PDB file of C-alpha atoms and ligand atoms in Angstrom:
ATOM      1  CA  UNK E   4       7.521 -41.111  82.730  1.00  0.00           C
ATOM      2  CA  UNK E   5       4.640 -41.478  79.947  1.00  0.00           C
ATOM      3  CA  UNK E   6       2.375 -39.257  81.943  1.00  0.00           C
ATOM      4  CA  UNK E   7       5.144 -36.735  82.361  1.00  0.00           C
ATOM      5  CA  UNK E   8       5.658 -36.809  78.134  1.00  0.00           C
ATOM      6  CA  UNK E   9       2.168 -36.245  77.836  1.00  0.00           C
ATOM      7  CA  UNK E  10       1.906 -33.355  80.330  1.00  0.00           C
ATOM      8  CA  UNK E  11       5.138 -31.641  78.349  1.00  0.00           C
ATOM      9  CA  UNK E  12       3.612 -32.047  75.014  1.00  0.00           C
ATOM     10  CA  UNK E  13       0.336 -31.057  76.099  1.00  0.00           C
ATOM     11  CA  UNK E  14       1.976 -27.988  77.821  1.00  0.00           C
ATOM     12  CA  UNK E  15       4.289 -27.117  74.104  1.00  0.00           C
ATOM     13  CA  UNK E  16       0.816 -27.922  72.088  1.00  0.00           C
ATOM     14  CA  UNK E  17      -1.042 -25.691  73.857  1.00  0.00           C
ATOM     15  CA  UNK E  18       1.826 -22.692  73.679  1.00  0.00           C
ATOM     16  CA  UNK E  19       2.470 -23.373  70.299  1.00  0.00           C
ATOM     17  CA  UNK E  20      -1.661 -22.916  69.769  1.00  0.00           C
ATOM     18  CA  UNK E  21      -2.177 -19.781  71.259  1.00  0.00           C
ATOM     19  CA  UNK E  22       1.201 -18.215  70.160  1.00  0.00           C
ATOM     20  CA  UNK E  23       0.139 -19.180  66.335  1.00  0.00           C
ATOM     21  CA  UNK E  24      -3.282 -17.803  67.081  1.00  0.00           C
ATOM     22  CA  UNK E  25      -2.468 -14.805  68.116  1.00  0.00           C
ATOM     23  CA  UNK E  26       0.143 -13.944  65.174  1.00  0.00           C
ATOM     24  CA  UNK E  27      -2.451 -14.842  62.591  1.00  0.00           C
ATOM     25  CA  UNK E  28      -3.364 -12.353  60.464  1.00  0.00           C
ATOM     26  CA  UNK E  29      -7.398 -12.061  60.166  1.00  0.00           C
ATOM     27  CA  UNK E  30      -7.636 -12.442  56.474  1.00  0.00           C
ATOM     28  CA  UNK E  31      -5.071 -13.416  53.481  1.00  0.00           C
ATOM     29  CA  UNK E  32      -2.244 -11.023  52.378  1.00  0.00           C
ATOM     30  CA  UNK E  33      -1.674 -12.981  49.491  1.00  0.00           C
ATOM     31  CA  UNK E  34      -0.258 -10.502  46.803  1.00  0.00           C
ATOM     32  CA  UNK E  35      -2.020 -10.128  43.785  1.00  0.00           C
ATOM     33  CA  UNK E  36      -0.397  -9.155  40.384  1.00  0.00           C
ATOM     34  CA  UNK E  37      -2.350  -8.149  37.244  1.00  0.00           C
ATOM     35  CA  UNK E  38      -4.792  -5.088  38.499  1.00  0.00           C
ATOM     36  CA  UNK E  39      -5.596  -2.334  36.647  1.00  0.00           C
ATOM     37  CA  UNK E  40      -6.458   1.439  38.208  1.00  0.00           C
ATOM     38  CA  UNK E  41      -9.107   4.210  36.509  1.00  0.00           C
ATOM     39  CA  UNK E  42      -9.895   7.527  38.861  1.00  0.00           C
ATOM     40  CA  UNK E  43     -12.874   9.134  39.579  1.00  0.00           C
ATOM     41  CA  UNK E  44     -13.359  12.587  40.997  1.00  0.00           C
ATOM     42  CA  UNK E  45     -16.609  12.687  43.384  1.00  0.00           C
ATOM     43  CA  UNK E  46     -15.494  10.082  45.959  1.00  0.00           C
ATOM     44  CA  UNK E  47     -17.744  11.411  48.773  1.00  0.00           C
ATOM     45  CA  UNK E  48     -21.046   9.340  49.693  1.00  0.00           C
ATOM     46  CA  UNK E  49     -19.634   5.996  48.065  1.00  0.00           C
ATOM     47  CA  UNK E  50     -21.956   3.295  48.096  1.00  0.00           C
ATOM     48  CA  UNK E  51     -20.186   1.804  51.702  1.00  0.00           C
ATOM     49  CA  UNK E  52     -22.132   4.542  54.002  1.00  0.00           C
ATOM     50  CA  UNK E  53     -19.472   6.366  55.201  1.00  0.00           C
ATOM     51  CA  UNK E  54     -20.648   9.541  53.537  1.00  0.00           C
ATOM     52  CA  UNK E  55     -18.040  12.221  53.564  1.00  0.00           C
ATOM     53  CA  UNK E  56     -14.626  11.010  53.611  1.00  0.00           C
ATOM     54  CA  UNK E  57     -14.022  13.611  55.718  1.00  0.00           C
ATOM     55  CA  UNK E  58     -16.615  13.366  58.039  1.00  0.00           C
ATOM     56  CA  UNK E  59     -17.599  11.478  61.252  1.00  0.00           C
ATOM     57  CA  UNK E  60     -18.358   7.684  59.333  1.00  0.00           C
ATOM     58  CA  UNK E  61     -15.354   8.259  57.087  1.00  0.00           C
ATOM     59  CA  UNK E  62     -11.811   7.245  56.794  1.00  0.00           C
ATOM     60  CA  UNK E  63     -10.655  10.665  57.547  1.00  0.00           C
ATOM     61  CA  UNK E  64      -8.493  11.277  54.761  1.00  0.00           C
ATOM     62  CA  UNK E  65      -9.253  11.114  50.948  1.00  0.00           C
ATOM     63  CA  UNK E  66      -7.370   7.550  49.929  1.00  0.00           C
ATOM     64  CA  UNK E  67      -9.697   5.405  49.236  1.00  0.00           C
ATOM     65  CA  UNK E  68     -11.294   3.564  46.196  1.00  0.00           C
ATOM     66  CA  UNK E  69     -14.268   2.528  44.433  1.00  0.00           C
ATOM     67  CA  UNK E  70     -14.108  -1.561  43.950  1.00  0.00           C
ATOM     68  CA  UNK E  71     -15.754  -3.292  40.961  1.00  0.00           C
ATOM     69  CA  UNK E  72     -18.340  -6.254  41.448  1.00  0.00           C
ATOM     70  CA  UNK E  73     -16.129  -8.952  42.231  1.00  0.00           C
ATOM     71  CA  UNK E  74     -14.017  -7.139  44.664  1.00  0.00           C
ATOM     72  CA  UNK E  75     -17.067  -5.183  46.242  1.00  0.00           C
ATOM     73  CA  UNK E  76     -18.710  -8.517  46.754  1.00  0.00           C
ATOM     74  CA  UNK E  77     -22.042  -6.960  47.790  1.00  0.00           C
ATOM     75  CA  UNK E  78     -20.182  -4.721  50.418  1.00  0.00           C
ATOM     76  CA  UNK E  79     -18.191  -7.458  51.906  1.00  0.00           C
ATOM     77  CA  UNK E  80     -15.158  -5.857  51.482  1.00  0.00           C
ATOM     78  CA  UNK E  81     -16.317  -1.999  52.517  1.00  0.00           C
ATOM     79  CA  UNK E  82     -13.551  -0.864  55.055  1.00  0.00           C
ATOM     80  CA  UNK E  83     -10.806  -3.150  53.666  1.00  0.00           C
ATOM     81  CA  UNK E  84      -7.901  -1.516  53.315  1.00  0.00           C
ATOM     82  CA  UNK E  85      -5.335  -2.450  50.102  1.00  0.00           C
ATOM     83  CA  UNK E  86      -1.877  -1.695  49.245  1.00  0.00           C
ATOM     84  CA  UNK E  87      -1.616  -1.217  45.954  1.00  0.00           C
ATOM     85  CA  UNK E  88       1.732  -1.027  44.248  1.00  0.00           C
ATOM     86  CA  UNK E  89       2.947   0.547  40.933  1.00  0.00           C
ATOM     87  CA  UNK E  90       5.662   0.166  38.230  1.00  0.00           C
ATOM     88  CA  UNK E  91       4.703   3.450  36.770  1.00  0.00           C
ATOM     89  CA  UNK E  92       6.512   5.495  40.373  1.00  0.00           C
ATOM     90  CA  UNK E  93       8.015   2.061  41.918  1.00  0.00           C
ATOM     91  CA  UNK E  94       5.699   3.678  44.944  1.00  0.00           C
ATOM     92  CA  UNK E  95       2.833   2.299  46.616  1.00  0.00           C
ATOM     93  CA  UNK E  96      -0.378   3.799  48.373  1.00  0.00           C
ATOM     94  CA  UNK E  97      -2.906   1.988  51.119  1.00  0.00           C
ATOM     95  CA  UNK E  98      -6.488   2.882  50.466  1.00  0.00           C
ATOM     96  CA  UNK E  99      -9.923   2.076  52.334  1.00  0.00           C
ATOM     97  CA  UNK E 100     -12.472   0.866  50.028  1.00  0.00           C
ATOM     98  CA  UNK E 101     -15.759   3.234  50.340  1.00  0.00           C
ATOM     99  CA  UNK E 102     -17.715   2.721  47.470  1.00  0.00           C
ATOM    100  CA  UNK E 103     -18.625   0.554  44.687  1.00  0.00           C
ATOM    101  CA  UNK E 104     -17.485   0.726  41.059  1.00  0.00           C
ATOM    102  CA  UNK E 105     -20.788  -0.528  39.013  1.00  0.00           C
ATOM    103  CA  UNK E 106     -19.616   0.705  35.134  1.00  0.00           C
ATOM    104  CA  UNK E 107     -19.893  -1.974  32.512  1.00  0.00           C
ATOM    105  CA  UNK E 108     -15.549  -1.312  31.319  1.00  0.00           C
ATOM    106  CA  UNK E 109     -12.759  -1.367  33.915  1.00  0.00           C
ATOM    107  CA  UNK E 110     -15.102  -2.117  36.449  1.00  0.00           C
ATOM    108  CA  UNK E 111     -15.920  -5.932  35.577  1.00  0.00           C
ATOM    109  CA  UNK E 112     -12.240  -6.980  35.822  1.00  0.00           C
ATOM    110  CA  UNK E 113     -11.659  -9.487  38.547  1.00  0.00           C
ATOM    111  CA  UNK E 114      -9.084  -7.000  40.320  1.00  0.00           C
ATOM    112  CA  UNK E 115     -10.097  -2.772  39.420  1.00  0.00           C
ATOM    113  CA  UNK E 116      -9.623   0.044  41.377  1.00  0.00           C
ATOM    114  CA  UNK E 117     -11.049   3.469  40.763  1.00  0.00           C
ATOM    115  CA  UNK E 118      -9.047   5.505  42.543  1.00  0.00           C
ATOM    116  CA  UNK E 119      -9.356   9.157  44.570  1.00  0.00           C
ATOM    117  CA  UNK E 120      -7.292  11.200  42.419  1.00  0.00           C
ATOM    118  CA  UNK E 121      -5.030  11.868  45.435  1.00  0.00           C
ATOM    119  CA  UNK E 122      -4.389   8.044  45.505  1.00  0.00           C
ATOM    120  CA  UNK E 123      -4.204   7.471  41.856  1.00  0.00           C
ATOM    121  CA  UNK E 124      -1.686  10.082  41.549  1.00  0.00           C
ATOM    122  CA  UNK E 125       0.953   8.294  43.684  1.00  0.00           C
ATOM    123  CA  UNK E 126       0.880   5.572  41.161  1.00  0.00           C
ATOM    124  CA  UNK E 127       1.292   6.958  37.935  1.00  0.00           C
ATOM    125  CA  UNK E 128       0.107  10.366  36.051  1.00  0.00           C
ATOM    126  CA  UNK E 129      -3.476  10.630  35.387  1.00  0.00           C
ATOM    127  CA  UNK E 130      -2.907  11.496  31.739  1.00  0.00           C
ATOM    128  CA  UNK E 131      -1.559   7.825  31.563  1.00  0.00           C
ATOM    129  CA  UNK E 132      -5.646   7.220  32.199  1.00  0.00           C
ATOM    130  CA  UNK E 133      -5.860   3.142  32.957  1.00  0.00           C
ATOM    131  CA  UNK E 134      -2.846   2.125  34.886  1.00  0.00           C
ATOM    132  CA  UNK E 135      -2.200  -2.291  34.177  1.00  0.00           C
ATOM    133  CA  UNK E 136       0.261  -4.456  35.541  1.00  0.00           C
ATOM    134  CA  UNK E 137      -0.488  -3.129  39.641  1.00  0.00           C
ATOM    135  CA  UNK E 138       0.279  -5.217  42.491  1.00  0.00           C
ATOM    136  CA  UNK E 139      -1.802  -5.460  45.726  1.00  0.00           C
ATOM    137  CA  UNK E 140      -2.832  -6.944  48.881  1.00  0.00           C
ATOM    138  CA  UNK E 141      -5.209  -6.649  51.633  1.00  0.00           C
ATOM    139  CA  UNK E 142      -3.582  -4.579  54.950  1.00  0.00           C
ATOM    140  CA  UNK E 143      -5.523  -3.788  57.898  1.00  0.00           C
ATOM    141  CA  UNK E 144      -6.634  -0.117  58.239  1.00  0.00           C
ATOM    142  CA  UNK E 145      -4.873   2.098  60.238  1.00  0.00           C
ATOM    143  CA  UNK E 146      -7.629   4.106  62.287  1.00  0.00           C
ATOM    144  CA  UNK E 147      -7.964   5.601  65.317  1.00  0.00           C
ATOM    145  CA  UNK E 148      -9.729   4.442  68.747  1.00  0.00           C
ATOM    146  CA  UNK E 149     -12.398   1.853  68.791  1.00  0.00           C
ATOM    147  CA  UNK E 150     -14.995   0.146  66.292  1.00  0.00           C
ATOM    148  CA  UNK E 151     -18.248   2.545  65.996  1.00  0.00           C
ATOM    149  CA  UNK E 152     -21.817   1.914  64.931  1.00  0.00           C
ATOM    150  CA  UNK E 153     -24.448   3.888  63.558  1.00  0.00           C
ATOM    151  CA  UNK E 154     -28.041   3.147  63.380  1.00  0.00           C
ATOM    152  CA  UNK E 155     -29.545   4.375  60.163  1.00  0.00           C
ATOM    153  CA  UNK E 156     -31.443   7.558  59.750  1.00  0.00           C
ATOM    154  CA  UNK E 157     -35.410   6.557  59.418  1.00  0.00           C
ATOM    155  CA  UNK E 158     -34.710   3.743  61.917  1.00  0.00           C
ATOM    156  CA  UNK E 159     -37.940   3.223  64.577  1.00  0.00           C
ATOM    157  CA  UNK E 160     -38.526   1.515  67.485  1.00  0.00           C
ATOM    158  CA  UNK E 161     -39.650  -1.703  65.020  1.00  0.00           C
ATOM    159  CA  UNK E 162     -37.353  -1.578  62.235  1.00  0.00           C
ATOM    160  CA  UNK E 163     -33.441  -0.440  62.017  1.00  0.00           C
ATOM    161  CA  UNK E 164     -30.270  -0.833  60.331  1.00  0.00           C
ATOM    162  CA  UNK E 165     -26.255  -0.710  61.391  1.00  0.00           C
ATOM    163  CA  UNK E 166     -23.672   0.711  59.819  1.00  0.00           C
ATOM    164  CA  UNK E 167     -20.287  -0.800  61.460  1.00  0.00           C
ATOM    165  CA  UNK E 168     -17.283   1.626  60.702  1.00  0.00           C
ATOM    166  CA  UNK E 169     -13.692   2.739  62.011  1.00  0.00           C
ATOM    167  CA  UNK E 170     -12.845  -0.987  62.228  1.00  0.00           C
ATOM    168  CA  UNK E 171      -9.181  -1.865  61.134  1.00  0.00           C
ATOM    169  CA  UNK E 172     -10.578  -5.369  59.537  1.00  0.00           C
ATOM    170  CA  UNK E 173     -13.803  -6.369  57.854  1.00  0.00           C
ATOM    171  CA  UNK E 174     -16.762  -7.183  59.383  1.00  0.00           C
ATOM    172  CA  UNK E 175     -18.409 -11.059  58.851  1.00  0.00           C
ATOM    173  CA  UNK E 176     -22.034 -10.815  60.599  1.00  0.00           C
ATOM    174  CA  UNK E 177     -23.669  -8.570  62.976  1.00  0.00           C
ATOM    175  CA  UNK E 178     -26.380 -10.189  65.385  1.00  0.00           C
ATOM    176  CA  UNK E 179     -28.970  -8.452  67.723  1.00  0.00           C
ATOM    177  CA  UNK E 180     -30.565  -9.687  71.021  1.00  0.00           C
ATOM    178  CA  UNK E 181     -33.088  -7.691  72.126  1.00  0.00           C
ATOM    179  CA  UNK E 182     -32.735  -7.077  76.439  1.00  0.00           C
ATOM    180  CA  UNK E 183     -34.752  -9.762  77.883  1.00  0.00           C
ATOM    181  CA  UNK E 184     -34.649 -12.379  75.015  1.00  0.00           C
ATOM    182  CA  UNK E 185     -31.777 -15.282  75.267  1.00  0.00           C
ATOM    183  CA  UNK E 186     -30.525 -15.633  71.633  1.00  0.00           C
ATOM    184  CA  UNK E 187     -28.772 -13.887  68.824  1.00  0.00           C
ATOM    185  CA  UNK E 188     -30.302 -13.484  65.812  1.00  0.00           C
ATOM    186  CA  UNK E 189     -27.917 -12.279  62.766  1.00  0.00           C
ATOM    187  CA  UNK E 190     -28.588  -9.617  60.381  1.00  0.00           C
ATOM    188  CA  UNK E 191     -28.394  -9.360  56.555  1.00  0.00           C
ATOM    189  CA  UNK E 192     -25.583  -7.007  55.377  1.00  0.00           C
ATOM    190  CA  UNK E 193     -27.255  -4.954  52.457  1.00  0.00           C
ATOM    191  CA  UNK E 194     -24.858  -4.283  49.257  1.00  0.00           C
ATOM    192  CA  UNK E 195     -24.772  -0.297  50.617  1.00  0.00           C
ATOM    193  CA  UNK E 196     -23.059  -1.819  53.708  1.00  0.00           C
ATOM    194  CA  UNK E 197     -25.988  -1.532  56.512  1.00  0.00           C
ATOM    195  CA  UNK E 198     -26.823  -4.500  58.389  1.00  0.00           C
ATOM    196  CA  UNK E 199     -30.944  -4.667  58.220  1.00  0.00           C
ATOM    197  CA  UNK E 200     -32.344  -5.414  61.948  1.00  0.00           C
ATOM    198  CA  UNK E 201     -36.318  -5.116  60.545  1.00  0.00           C
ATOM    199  CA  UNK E 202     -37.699  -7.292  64.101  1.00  0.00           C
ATOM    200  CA  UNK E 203     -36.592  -4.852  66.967  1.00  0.00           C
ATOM    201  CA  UNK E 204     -38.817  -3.212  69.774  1.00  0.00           C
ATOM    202  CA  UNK E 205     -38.807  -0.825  71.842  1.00  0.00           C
ATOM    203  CA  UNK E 206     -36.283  -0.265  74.338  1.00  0.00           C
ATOM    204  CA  UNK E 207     -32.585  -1.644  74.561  1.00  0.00           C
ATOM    205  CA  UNK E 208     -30.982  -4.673  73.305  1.00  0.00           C
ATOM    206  CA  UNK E 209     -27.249  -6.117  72.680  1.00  0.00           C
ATOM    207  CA  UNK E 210     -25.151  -6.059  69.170  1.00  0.00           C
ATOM    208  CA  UNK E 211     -22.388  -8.440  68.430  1.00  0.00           C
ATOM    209  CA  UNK E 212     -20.055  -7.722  65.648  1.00  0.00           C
ATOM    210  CA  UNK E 213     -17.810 -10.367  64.745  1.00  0.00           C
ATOM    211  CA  UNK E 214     -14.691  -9.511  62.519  1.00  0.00           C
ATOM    212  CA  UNK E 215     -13.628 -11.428  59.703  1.00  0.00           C
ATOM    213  CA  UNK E 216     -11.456 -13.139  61.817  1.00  0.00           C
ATOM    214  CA  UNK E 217     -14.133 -14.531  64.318  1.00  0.00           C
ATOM    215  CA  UNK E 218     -13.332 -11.829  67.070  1.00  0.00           C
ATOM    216  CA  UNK E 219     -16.558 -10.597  68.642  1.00  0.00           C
ATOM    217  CA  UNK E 220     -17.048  -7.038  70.035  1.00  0.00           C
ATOM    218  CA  UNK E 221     -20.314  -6.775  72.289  1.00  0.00           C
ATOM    219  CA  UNK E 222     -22.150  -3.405  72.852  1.00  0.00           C
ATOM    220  CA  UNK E 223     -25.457  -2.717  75.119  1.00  0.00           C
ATOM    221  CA  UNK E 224     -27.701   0.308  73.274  1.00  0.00           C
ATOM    222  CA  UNK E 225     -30.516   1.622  74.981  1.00  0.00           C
ATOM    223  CA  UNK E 226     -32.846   1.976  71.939  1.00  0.00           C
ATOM    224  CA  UNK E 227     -33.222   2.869  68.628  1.00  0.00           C
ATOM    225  CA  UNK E 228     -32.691   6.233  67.664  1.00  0.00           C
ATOM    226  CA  UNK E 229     -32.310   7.685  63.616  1.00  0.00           C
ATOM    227  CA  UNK E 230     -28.559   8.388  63.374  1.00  0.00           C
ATOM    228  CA  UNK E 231     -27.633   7.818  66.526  1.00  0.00           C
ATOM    229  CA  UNK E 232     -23.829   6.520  66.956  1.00  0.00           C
ATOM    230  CA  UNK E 233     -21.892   4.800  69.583  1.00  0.00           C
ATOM    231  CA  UNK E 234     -18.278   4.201  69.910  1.00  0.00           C
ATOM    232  CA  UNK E 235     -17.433   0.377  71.192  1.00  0.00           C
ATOM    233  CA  UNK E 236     -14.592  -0.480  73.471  1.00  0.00           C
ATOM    234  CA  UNK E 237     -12.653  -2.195  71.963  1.00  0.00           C
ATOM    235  CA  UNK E 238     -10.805  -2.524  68.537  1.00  0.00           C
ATOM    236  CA  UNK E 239     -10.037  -5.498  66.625  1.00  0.00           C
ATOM    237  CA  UNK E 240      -6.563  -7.254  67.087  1.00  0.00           C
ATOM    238  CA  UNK E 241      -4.607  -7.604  63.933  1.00  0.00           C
ATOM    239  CA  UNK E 242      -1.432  -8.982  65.262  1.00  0.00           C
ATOM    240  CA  UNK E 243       0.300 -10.930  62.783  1.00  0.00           C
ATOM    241  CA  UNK E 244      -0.604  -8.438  59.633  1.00  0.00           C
ATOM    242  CA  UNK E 245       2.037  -6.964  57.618  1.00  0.00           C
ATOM    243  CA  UNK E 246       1.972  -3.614  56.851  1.00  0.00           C
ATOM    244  CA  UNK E 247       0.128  -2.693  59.922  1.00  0.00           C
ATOM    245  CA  UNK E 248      -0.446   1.313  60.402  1.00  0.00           C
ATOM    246  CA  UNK E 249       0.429   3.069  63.283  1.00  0.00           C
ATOM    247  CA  UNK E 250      -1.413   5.940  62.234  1.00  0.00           C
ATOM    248  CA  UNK E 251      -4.963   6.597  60.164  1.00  0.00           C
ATOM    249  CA  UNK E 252      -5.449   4.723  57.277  1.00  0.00           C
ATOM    250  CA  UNK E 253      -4.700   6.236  53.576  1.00  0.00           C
ATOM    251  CA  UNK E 254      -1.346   7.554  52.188  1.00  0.00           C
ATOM    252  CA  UNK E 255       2.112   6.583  50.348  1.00  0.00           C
ATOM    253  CA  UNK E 256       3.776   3.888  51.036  1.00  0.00           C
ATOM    254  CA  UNK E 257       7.698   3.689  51.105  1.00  0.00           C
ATOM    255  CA  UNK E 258       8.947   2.505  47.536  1.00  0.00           C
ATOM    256  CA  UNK E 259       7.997  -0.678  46.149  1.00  0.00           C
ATOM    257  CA  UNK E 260      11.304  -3.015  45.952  1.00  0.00           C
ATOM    258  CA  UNK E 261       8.869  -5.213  43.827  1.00  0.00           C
ATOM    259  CA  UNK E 262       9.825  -8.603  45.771  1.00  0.00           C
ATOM    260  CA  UNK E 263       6.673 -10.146  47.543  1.00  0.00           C
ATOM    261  CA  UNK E 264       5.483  -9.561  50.939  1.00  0.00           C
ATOM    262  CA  UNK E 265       7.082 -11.080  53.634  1.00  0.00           C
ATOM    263  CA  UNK E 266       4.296 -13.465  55.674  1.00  0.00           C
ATOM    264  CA  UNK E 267       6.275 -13.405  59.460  1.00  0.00           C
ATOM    265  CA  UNK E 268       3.155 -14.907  60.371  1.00  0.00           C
ATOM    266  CA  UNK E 269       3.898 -17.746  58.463  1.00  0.00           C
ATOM    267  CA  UNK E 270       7.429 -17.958  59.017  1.00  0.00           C
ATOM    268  CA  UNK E 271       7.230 -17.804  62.538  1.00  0.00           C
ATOM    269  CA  UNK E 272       4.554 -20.747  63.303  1.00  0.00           C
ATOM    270  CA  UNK E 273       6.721 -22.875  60.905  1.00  0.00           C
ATOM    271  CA  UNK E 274       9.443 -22.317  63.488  1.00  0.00           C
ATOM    272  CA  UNK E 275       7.630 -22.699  66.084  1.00  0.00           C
ATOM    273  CA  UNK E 276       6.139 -25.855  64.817  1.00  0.00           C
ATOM    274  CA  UNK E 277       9.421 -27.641  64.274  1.00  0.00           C
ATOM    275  CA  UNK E 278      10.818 -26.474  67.665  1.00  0.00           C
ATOM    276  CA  UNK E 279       7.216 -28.676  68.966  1.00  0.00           C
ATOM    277  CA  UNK E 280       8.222 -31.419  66.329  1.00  0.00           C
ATOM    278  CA  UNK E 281      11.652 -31.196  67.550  1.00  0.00           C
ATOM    279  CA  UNK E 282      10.481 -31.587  71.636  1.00  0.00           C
ATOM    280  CA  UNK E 283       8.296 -34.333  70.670  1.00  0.00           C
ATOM    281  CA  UNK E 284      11.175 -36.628  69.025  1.00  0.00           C
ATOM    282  CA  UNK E 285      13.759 -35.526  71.733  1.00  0.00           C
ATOM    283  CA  UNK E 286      11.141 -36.534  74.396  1.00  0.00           C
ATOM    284  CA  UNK E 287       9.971 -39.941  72.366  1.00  0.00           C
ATOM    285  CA  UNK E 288      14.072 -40.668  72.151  1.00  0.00           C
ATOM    286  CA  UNK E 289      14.189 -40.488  76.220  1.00  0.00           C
ATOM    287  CA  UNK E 290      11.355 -42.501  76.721  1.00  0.00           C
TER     288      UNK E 290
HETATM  289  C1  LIG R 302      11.317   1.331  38.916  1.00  0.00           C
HETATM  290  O1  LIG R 302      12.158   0.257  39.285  1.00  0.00           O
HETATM  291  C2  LIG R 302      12.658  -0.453  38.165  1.00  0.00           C
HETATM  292  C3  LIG R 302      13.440  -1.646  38.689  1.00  0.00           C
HETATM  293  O2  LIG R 302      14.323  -1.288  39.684  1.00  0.00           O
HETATM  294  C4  LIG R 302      13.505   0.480  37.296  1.00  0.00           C
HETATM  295  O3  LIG R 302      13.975  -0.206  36.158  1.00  0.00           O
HETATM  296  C5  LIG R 302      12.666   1.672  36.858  1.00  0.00           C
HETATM  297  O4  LIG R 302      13.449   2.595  36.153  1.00  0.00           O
HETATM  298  C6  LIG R 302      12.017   2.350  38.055  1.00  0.00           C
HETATM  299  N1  LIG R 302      11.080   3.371  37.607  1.00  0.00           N
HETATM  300  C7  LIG R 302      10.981   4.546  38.188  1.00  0.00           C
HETATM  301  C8  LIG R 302       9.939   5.455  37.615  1.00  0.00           C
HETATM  302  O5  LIG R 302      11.659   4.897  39.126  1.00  0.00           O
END
């Protein structure tokens, strides 16, 4: 009978494990109240890499926004995507951030967005000039097919540099092996968003990407090449994320109701943890 209790909770501990895991959300959607907007007008070749917003490395649309020190955090946030919330419209709009927002005003503020104008302008009118009291929190981006890489233009056979992009979630490290060799060895992500790879040789080698939620995606390139980009197979997961896109990332939201987020992440592994709490007492009663 003992061994049979153990085999049952082992068998609800390890459901109840992977069911949590795979409902978790890759980073915090913790809403955020207090942030301020500005816009700017030249939003192309922000300070993240993609270049044009509307061409290959970019989000594809023109919602997106330039983050201020602390948010930037020396790129780690490039390719986040936010919804941001207003009480000017009672609308909301999800943006990528591209680009970094280095002025000495607005800018220092723990949470500032400059704004696209097509982005600021779903949140209030742009004579208002400095929109206060915004809401927002961290969504994953809605983009299509697979994560993609880019090795920088000027990159050699002895010296290159990544730029990881169309990725729904952040990116936490990127590591090289070069063919041949038996180890990983991470890169340093610059504050324009590249990851430096300055020991490679020639011919082809492996790159890891792990998300900021400890997935990994693997892909095999056959050498360095200036510019040369790749699409991966596969895509992060972000089950468990609210507001979850179906489409590409950028545009208006449906009306703020101005209650918080709802975290079914949360809500669910609570249930699912009593249900295991539950089994565990009902079981320890037979015994
Ligand atoms: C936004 O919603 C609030 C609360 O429901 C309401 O008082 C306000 O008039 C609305 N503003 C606009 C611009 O719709």
């Amino acid at each position: 009978m003992k061994t049979f209790v153990s085999f049952v909770i082992l068998i609800c501990l390890t459901c109840f494990l992977s069911i949590s895991k795979s409902e978790t959300c890759p980073f915090s959607q913790s809403l955020v109240s207090g942030a301020s907007a500005t816009y700017y007008t030249d939003p192309n070749a922000g300070n993240c890499g993609y270049e044009n917003l509307m061409g290959p490395l970019g989000p594809g649309n023109l919602f997106i926004a330039a983050l201020g020190p602390n948010l930037y955090n020396n790129g780690k946030n490039c390719g986040q995507c936010f919804n941001i919330s207003s009480p000017y419209t009672n609308r909301s709009v999800v943006i990528m951030a591209t680009d970094s927002c280095p002025d000495s005003g607005y800018c220092q503020r723990s949470s500032h967005f400059d704004l696209s104008t097509q982005a600021f302008d779903v949140l209030g009118a742009q004579s208002i000039g400095v929109l206060e009291g915004l809401t927002y929190y961290k969504v994953p981006c809605g983009v299509n097919g697979n994560v993609k890489i880019m090795m920088k233009d000027g990159s050699n056979d002895y010296w290159t540099a990544f730029l990881i992009y169309n990725s729904r979630v952040t990116i936490k490290e990127v590591s090289v092996k070069i063919t041949g060799k038996t180890t990983y060895t991470s890169l340093s992500q610059s504050s324009y968003n590249y990851w430096i790879s300055p020991n490679m040789v020639p011919g082809s080698f492996d790159v890891r990407i792990e998300s900021v939620g400890g997935e990994f995606i693997y892909i095999t390139i056959p050498k360095v090449e200036s510019r040369k980009q790749y699409e991966t197979s596969s895509q992060f997961s972000v089950d468990g994320c609210v507001g979850t896109p179906s489409g590409p990332s950028g545009g208006i939201g449906s009306p703020s109701t101005g209650s918080s987020i709802g975290t079914p992440s949360d809500a669910s592994s609570l249930t699912l943890y009593a249900l295991f709490s539950l089994t565990i007492l009902f079981l320890v009663m037979l015994n």
